[in-house]
XYZ file of C-alpha atoms in Angstrom:
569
model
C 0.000 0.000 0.000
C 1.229 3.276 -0.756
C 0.211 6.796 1.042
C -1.643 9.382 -1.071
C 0.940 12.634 0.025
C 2.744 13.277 3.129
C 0.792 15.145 4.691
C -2.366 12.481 4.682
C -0.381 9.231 5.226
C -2.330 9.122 8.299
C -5.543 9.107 6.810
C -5.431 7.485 2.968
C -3.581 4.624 1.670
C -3.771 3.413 -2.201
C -3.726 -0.611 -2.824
C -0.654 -1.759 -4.657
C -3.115 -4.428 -5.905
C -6.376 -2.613 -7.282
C -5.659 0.973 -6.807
C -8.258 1.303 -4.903
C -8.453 4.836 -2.188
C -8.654 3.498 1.331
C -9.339 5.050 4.368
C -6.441 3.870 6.738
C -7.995 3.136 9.786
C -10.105 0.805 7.679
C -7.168 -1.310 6.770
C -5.520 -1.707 9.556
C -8.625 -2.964 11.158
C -8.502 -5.728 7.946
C -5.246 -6.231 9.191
C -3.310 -4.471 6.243
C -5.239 -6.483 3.790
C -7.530 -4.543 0.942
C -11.165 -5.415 1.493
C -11.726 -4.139 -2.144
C -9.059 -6.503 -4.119
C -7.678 -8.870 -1.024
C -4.167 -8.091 -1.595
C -1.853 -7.942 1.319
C 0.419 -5.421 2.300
C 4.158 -5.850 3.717
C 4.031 -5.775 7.703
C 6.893 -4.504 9.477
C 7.766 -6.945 12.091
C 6.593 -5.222 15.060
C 2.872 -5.175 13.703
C 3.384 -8.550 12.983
C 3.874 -9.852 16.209
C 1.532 -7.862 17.330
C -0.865 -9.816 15.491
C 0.253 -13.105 15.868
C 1.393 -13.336 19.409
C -1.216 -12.821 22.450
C -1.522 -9.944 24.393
C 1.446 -8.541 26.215
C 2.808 -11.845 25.791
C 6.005 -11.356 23.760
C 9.748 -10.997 25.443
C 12.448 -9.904 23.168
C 15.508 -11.999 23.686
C 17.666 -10.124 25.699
C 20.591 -10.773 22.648
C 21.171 -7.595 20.873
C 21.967 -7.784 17.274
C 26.254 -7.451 16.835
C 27.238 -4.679 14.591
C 29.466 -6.552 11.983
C 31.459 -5.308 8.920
C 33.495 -8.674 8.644
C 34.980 -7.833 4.833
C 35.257 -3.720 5.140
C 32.614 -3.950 1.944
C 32.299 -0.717 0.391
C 29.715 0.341 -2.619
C 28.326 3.775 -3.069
C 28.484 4.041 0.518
C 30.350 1.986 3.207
C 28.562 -0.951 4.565
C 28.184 0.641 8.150
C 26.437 3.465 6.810
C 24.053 1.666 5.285
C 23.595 -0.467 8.579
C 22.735 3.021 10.461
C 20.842 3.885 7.917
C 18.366 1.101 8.198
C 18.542 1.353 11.935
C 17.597 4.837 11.795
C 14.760 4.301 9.006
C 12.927 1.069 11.030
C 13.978 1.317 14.978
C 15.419 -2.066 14.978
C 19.147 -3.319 15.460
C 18.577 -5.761 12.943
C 16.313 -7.366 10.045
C 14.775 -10.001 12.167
C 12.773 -9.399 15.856
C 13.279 -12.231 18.355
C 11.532 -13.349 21.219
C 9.379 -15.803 22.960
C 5.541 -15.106 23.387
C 2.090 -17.015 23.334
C -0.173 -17.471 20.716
C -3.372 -19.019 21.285
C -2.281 -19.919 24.791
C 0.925 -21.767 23.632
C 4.425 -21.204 24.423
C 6.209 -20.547 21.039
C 9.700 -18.903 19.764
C 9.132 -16.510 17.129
C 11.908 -15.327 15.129
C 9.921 -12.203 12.117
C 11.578 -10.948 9.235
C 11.486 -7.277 8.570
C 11.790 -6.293 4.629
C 12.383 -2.680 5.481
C 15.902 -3.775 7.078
C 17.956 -4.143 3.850
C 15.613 -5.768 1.914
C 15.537 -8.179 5.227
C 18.555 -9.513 3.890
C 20.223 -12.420 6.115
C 23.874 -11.493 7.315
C 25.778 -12.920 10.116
C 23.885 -11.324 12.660
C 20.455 -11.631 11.341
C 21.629 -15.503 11.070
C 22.962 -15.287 14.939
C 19.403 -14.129 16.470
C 17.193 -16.784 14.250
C 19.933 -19.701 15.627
C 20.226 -18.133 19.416
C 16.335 -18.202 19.059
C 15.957 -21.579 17.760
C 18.338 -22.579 20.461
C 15.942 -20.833 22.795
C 13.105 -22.947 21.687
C 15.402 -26.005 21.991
C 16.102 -25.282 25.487
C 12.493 -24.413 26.626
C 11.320 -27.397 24.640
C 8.891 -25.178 22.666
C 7.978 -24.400 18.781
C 9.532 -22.336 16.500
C 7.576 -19.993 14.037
C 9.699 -18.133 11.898
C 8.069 -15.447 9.673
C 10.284 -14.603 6.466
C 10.833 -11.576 4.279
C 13.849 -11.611 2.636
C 15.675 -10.664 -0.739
C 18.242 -13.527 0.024
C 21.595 -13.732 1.522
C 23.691 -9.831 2.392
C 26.417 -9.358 -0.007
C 27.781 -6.745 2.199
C 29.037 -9.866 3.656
C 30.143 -12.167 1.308
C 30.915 -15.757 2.187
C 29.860 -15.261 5.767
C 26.571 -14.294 4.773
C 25.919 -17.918 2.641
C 27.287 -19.905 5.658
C 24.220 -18.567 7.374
C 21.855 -20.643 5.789
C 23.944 -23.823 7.195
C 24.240 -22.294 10.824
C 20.145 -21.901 10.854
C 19.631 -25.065 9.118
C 21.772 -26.758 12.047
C 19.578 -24.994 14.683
C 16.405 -26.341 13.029
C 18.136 -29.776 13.232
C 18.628 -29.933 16.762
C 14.987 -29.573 16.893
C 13.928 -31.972 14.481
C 15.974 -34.391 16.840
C 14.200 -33.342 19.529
C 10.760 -33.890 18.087
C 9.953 -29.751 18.722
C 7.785 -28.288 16.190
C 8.855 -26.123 13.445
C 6.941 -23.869 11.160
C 8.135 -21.111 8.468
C 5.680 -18.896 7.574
C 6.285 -17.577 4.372
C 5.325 -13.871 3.305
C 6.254 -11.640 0.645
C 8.932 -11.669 -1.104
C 10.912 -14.735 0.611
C 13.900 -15.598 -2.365
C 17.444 -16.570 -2.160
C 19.384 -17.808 0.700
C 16.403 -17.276 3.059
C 14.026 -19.408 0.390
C 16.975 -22.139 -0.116
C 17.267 -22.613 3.947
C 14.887 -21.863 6.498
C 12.054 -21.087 5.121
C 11.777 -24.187 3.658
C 13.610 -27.058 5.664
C 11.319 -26.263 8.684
C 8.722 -28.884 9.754
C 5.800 -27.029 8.146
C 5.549 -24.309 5.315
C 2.847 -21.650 5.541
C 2.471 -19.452 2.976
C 0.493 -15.743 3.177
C -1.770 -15.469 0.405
C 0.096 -13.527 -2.495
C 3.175 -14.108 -0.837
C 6.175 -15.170 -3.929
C 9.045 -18.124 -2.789
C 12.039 -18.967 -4.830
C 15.572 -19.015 -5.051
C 15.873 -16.878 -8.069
C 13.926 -14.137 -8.838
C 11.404 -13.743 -11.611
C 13.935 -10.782 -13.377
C 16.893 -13.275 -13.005
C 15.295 -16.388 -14.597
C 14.116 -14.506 -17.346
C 17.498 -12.508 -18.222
C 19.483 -15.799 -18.043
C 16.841 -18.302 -19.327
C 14.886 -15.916 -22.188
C 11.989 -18.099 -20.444
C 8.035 -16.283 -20.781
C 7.149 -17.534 -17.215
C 4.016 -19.154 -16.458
C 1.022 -16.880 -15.143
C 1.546 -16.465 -10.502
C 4.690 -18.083 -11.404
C 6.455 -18.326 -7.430
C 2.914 -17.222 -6.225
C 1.725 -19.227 -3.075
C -0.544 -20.845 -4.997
C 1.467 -21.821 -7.551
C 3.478 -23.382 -4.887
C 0.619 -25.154 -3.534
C 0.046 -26.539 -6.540
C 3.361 -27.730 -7.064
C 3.734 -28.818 -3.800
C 6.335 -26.320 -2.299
C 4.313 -25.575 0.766
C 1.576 -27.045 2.825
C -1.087 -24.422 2.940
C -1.724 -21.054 1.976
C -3.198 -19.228 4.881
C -4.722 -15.768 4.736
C -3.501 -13.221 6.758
C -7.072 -13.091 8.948
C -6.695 -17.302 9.282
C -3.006 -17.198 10.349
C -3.031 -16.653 13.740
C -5.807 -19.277 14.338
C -3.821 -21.793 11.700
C -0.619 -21.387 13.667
C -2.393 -21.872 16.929
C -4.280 -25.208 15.834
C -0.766 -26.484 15.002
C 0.684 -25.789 18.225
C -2.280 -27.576 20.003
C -1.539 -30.639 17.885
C 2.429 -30.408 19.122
C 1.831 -29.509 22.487
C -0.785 -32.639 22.678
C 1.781 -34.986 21.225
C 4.085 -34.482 23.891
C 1.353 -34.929 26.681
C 1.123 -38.870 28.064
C -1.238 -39.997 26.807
C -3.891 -40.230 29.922
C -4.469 -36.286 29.430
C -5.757 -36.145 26.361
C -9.437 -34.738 25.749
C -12.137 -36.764 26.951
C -13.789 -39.173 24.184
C -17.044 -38.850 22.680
C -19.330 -41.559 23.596
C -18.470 -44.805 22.772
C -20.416 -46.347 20.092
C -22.099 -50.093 20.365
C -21.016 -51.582 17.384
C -23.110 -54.926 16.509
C -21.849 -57.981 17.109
C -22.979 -59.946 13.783
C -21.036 -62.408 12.092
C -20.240 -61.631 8.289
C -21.991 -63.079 5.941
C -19.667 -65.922 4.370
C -22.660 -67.004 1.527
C -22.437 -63.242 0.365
C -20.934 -63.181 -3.230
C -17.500 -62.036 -3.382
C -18.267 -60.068 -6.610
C -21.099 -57.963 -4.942
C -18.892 -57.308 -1.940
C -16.177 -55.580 -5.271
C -19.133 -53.484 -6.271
C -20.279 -52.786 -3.042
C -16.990 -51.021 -2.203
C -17.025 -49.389 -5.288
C -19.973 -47.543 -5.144
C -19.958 -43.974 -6.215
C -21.926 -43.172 -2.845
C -19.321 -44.571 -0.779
C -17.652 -42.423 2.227
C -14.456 -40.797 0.877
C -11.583 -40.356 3.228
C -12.567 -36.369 3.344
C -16.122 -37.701 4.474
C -14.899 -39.574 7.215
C -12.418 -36.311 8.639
C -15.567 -34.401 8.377
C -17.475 -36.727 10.378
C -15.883 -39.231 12.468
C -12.445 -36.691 13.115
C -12.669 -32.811 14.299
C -10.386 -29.876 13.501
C -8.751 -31.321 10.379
C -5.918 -29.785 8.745
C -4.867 -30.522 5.283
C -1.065 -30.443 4.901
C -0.092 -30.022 1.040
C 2.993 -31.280 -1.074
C 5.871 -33.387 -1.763
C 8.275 -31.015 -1.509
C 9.893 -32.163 -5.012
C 7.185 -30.339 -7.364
C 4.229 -31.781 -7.197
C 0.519 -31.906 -4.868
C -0.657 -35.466 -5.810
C -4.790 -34.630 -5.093
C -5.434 -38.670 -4.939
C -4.165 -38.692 -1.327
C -4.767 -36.037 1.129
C -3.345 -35.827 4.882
C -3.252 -33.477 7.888
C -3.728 -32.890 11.744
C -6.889 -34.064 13.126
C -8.151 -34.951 16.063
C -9.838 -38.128 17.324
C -11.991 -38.435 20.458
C -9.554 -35.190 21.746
C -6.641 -36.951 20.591
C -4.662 -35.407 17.800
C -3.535 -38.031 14.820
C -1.642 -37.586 11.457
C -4.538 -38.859 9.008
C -3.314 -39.808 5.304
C -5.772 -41.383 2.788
C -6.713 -41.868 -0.209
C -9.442 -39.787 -2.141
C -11.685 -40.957 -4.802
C -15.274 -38.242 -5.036
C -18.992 -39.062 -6.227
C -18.960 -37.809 -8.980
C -17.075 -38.541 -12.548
C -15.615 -34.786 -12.278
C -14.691 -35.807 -8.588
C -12.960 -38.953 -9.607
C -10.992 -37.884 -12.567
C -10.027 -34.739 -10.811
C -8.242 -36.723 -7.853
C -7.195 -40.036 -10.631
C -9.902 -42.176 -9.002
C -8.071 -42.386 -5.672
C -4.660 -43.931 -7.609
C -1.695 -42.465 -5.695
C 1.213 -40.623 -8.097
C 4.925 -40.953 -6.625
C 4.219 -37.469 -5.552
C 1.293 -38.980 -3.355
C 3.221 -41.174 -1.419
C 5.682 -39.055 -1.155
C 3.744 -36.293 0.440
C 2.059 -39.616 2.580
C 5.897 -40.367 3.608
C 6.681 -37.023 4.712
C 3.747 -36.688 6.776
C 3.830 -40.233 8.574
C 7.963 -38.906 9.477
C 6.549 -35.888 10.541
C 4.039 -37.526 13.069
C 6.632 -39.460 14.164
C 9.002 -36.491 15.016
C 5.577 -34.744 17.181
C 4.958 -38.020 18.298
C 1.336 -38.104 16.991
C -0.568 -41.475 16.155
C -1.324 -42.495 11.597
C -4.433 -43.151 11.088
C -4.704 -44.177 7.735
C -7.580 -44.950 5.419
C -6.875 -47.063 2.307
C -9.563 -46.753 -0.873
C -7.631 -47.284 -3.862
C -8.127 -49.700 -6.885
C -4.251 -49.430 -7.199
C -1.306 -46.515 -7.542
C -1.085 -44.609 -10.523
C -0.280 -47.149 -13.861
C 0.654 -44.080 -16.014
C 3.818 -43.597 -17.991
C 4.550 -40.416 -15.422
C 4.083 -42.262 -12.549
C 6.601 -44.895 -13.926
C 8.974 -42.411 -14.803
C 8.870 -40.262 -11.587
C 9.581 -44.040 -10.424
C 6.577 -45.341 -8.705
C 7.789 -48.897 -7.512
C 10.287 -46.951 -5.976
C 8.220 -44.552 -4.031
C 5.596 -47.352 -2.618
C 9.035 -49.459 -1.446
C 10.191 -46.315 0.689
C 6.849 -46.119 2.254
C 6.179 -49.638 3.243
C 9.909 -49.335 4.596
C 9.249 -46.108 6.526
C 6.092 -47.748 8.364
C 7.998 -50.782 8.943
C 9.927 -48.751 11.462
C 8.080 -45.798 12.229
C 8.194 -45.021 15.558
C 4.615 -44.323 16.617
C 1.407 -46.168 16.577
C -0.459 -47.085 13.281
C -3.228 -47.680 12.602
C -4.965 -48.649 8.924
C -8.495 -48.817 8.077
C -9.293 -50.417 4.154
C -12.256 -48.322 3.785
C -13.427 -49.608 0.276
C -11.071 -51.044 -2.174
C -7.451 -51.839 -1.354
C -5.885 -52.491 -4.386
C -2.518 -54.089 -4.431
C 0.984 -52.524 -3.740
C -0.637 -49.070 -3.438
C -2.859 -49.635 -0.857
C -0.266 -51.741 0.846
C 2.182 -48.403 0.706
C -0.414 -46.746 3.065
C -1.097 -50.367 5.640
C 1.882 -51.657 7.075
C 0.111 -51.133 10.548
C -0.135 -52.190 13.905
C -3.612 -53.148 13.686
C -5.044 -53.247 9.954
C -9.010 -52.646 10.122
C -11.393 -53.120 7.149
C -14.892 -52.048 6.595
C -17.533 -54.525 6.470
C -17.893 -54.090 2.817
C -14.604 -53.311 1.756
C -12.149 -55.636 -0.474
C -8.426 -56.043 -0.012
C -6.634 -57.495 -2.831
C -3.496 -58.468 -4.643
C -5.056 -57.429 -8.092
C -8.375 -55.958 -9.237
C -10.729 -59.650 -10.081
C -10.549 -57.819 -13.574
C -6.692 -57.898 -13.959
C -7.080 -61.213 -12.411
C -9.660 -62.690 -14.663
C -7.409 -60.631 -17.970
C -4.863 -62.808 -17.178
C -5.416 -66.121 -15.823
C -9.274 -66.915 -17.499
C -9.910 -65.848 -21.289
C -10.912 -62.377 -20.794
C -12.060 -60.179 -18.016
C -15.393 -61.473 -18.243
C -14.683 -64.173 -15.741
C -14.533 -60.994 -12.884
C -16.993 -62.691 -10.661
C -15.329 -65.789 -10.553
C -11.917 -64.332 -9.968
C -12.857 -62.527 -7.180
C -14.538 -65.586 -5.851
C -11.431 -67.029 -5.910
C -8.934 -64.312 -4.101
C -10.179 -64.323 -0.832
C -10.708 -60.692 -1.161
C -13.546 -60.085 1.662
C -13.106 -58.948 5.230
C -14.173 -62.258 6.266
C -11.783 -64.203 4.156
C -8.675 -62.277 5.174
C -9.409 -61.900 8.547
C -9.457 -65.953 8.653
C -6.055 -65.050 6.456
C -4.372 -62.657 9.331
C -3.915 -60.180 6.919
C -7.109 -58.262 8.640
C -7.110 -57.812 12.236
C -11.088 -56.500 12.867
C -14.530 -55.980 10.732
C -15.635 -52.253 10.872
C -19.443 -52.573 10.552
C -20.998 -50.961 8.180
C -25.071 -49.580 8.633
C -27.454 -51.607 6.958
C -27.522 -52.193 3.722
C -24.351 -50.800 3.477
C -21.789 -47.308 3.927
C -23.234 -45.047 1.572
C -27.173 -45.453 2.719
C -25.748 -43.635 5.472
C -22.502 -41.934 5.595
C -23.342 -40.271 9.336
C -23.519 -43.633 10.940
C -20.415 -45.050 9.112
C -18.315 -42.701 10.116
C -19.216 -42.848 13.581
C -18.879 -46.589 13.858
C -15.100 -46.314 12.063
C -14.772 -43.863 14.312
C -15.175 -46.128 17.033
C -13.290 -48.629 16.075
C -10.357 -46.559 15.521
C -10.436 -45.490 18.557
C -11.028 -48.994 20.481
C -7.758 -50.013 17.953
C -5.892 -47.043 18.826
C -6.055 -46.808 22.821
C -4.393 -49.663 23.850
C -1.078 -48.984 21.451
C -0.352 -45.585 22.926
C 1.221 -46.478 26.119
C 3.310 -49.680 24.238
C 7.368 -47.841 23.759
C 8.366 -46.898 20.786
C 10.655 -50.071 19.987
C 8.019 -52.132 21.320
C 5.768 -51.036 18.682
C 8.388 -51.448 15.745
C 9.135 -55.022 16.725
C 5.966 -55.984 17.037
C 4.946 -55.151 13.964
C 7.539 -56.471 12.255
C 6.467 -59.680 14.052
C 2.361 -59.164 12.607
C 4.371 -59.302 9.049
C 6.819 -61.836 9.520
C 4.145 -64.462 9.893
C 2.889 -63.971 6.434
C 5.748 -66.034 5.312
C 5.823 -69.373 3.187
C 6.277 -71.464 6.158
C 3.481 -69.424 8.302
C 0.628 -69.417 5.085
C 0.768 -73.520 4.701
C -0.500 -74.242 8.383
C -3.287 -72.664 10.467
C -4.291 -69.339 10.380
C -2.322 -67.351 12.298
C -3.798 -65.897 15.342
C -5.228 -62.341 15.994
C -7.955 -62.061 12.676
C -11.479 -61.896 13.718
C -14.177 -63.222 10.906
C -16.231 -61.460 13.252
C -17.755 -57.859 12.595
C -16.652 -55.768 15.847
């Protein structure tokens, strides 16, 4: 936003965006944002943490920034005029503000960026205050929220400057090891050194609506590329899109985002006795599944269009959910969403895949078959629960991972063998529910589990009875009989081992009512999920392995093992 004339700055401010003749007390009570256009302005880092941190909460670390000149750099001017310059021009030592506060009622480190410092460039002691206040967080055993503006790393400075982005990056480590939170909030502009480091290694990305992210800038790529670039190119939605951050937040939603995400750390690290108290416990019928039912129905059953999605189910049967975007690596696969959630009080890491009701539904998110990116962002996100110590909860509805030439050469086999390693070890509970079709070696990537539920009406299954009956009988025709002969019902594989419990489903089936579904998964989920959350962490890990081990050659030719129910729960 720019003023209208000196002597008005007070009064009238022009959008940047629209043009558009506001009235300034207007806009600062939209929090800097037009209400004509929705474009947001800078913030200087003071008003920033004003908005973001509670009420007379924040404490400026008592570290004052160092005045440094470590190469004698001179330009037009010398480098320590242009340092008192800045000072002079903003009221602060340095291009970051440091401190501790609350926000939302949790303790948090904040570390904010101020553009008007240099172009919030990031110099040895702007790189000093963002590590002594990670290291700050680390030693109060608290979150770190780091709020960037930045043109990149301070020439001024040479070489010291660029070492900065390792000596952050190794005080965001030590709290990755210590399972402490991280989040980057990224506003505009965020490029260079700051963009290559630590405001995108954190544990989270946030991005401000209209906020741009990249190492090079938009003038650069096109004077050394001759590119035309693409239309928001380095937008925060065009990072979303492509996977470079997990959600763009507006600036009115931040401060309740941010907060939500500290609950769901803060709860992680609580035993797990003072959690939220439950919902009511659901009576789930006691009826045996129906072994005369025909296979073949039970495949069409679980593929009806009507059919709880895994967004259905964190609508209904979870609270609070939220969506976490991204691979990292370029891309947002839309056939498996994740997030924060919470169950009966209890926050989880849910991942799942996503199918829809309708034909635009289903092509739009590939009928629920998982790209590389997919499982990818699914990996990231069960390592991430891990690190906060929060619970998977997984829900598995897939007729199989992406077949496509794309997905073979962004090397698919590849990325479901890193995730069915990862949950081999992963250090916290999981738990998997096969919702409506699991389909092979992609639903497999997302059920390596401690307990392994299925829905009543669900099918779990080496190969599709299609692909089956394509290669073994004539032609596909022969569907019903193949899936006669796979054993793919609950009832079958729970007499199998591969299924631990039946997940009723209402009467006649899920989707005649969606409400009472989801409560009964719900349930079960729960029931399933209790019991592991007090077991240690290597406990867990070799237990599972054990639940897998058995389904070896030597296991499969005697009696079923122990532990599957052909009972509905």
């Amino acid at each position: 936003m720019t003023t209208t004339a000196p002597r008005d700055e007070q009064l009238w401010s022009r959008c940047d965006g629209c043009a558009s003749l506001l009235y300034r007390k207007r806009l600062r009570r939209n929090l800097d944002v037009c209400p004509e256009c929705g474009s947001h302005a800078r913030l200087d880092a003071p008003d920033r943490v004003a908005q973001l941190a509670d009420p007379d909460s924040f404490v400026p670390l008592p570290d004052r920034a160092v005045r440094v000149d470590p190469i004698e750099f001179v330009d037009e001017l010398p480098y320590p005029h242009r340092l008192g310059a800045a000072r002079a021009a903003t009221g602060l030592d340095e291009a970051v503000l440091c401190g501790t506060a609350r926000l939302g009622g949790h303790p948090v480190a904040l570390a904010v960026m101020d553009f008007r410092f240099l172009g919030g460039s990031l110099g040895s002691a702007v790189g000093e205050l963002i590590t002594r206040t990670a290291e700050r967080a680390l030693a109060d055993g608290i979150p770190l929220v780091l709020v960037t503006a930045s043109g990149g790393a301070r020439m001024q400075e040479g070489a010291l400057s660029l070492m900065q982005m390792a000596t952050v990056s190794q005080a965001l480590a030590g709290m990755r090891e210590a399972g402490l939170l991280t989040v980057s909030v990224v506003t505009d502009p965020t490029y260079g050194g700051v963009a290559a480091s630590f405001a995108t290694n954190t544990d989270l990305v946030l991005a401000e609506s209209g906020a741009r992210l990249g190492f090079a800038g938009p003038r650069v790529i096109r004077q050394v590329t001759g590119a035309t670039l693409p239309e928001g190119f380095q937008t925060a939605e065009y990072l979303l899109r492509h996977g470079q951050v997990d959600m763009v937040v507006p600036r009115h939603a931040l401060r309740g985002r941010l907060a939500a995400l500290l609950a769901a750390a803060e709860a992680g690290r609580r035993p797990p006795e003072t959690a939220s108290a439950p919902r009511p416990p659901v009576t789930a019928p006691t009826v045996t599944a129906r072994p005369d039912r025909d296979p073949w129905e039970t495949v069409r059953t679980a593929r009806h269009p009507g059919r709880p999605t895994t967004l259905d189910y964190l609508e209904t049967a979870f609270d609070g959910f939220v969506e976490l975007h991204g691979d990292r690596l370029g891309a947002d696969c839309p056939a498996v969403v994740g997030g924060i959630a919470r169950l009966d009080g209890r926050p989880v890491m849910v991942i799942g895949h996503q199918k829809g009701h309708t034909t635009a539904e289903l092509v739009t998110r590939n009928f629920g078959m998982a790209s590389p990116a997919g499982h990818r962002k699914a990996l990231r996100l069960m390592r991430l629960a891990a690190r906060l110590r929060l619970p998977v909860v997984t829900l598995v509805d897939t007729p199989g991972a992406d077949p496509g030439v794309s997905a073979e050469q962004q090397g698919q086999a590849a990325a479901i063998a890193e995730n069915i390693l990862a949950l081999t070890v992963l250090p916290t509970p999981v738990v998997a529910v096969v919702t409506g079709e699991g389909g092979s070696g992609g639903a497999l990537a997302l059920a390596v589990a401690d307990r392994v539920l299925m829905l009543e009406h669900a099918v779990y299954s080496v190969i599709s009875p299609e692909g089956c009956a394509a290669i073994l009988w004539p032609d596909s025709s022969a569907a019903p009989q193949a899936a006669r002969a796979l054993r793919l019902t609950g009832a079958d594989l729970c007499r199998l081992g591969v299924v631990d419990e039946l997940v009723p489903e209402p009467r006649p089936a899920a989707h005649s009512d969606p409400g009472g579904a989801a409560e009964l998964l719900r349930a079960a989920v729960a029931a399933n999920l209790a019991p592991l959350l007090t077991v240690p962490p290597a406990t867990l890990v070799r237990r599972r392995r054990q639940r897998f081990r058995r389904f070896g050659a030597a296991r499969s030719a005697g009696p079923s093992p122990a532990g599957g129910r052909a009972e509905v729960a």
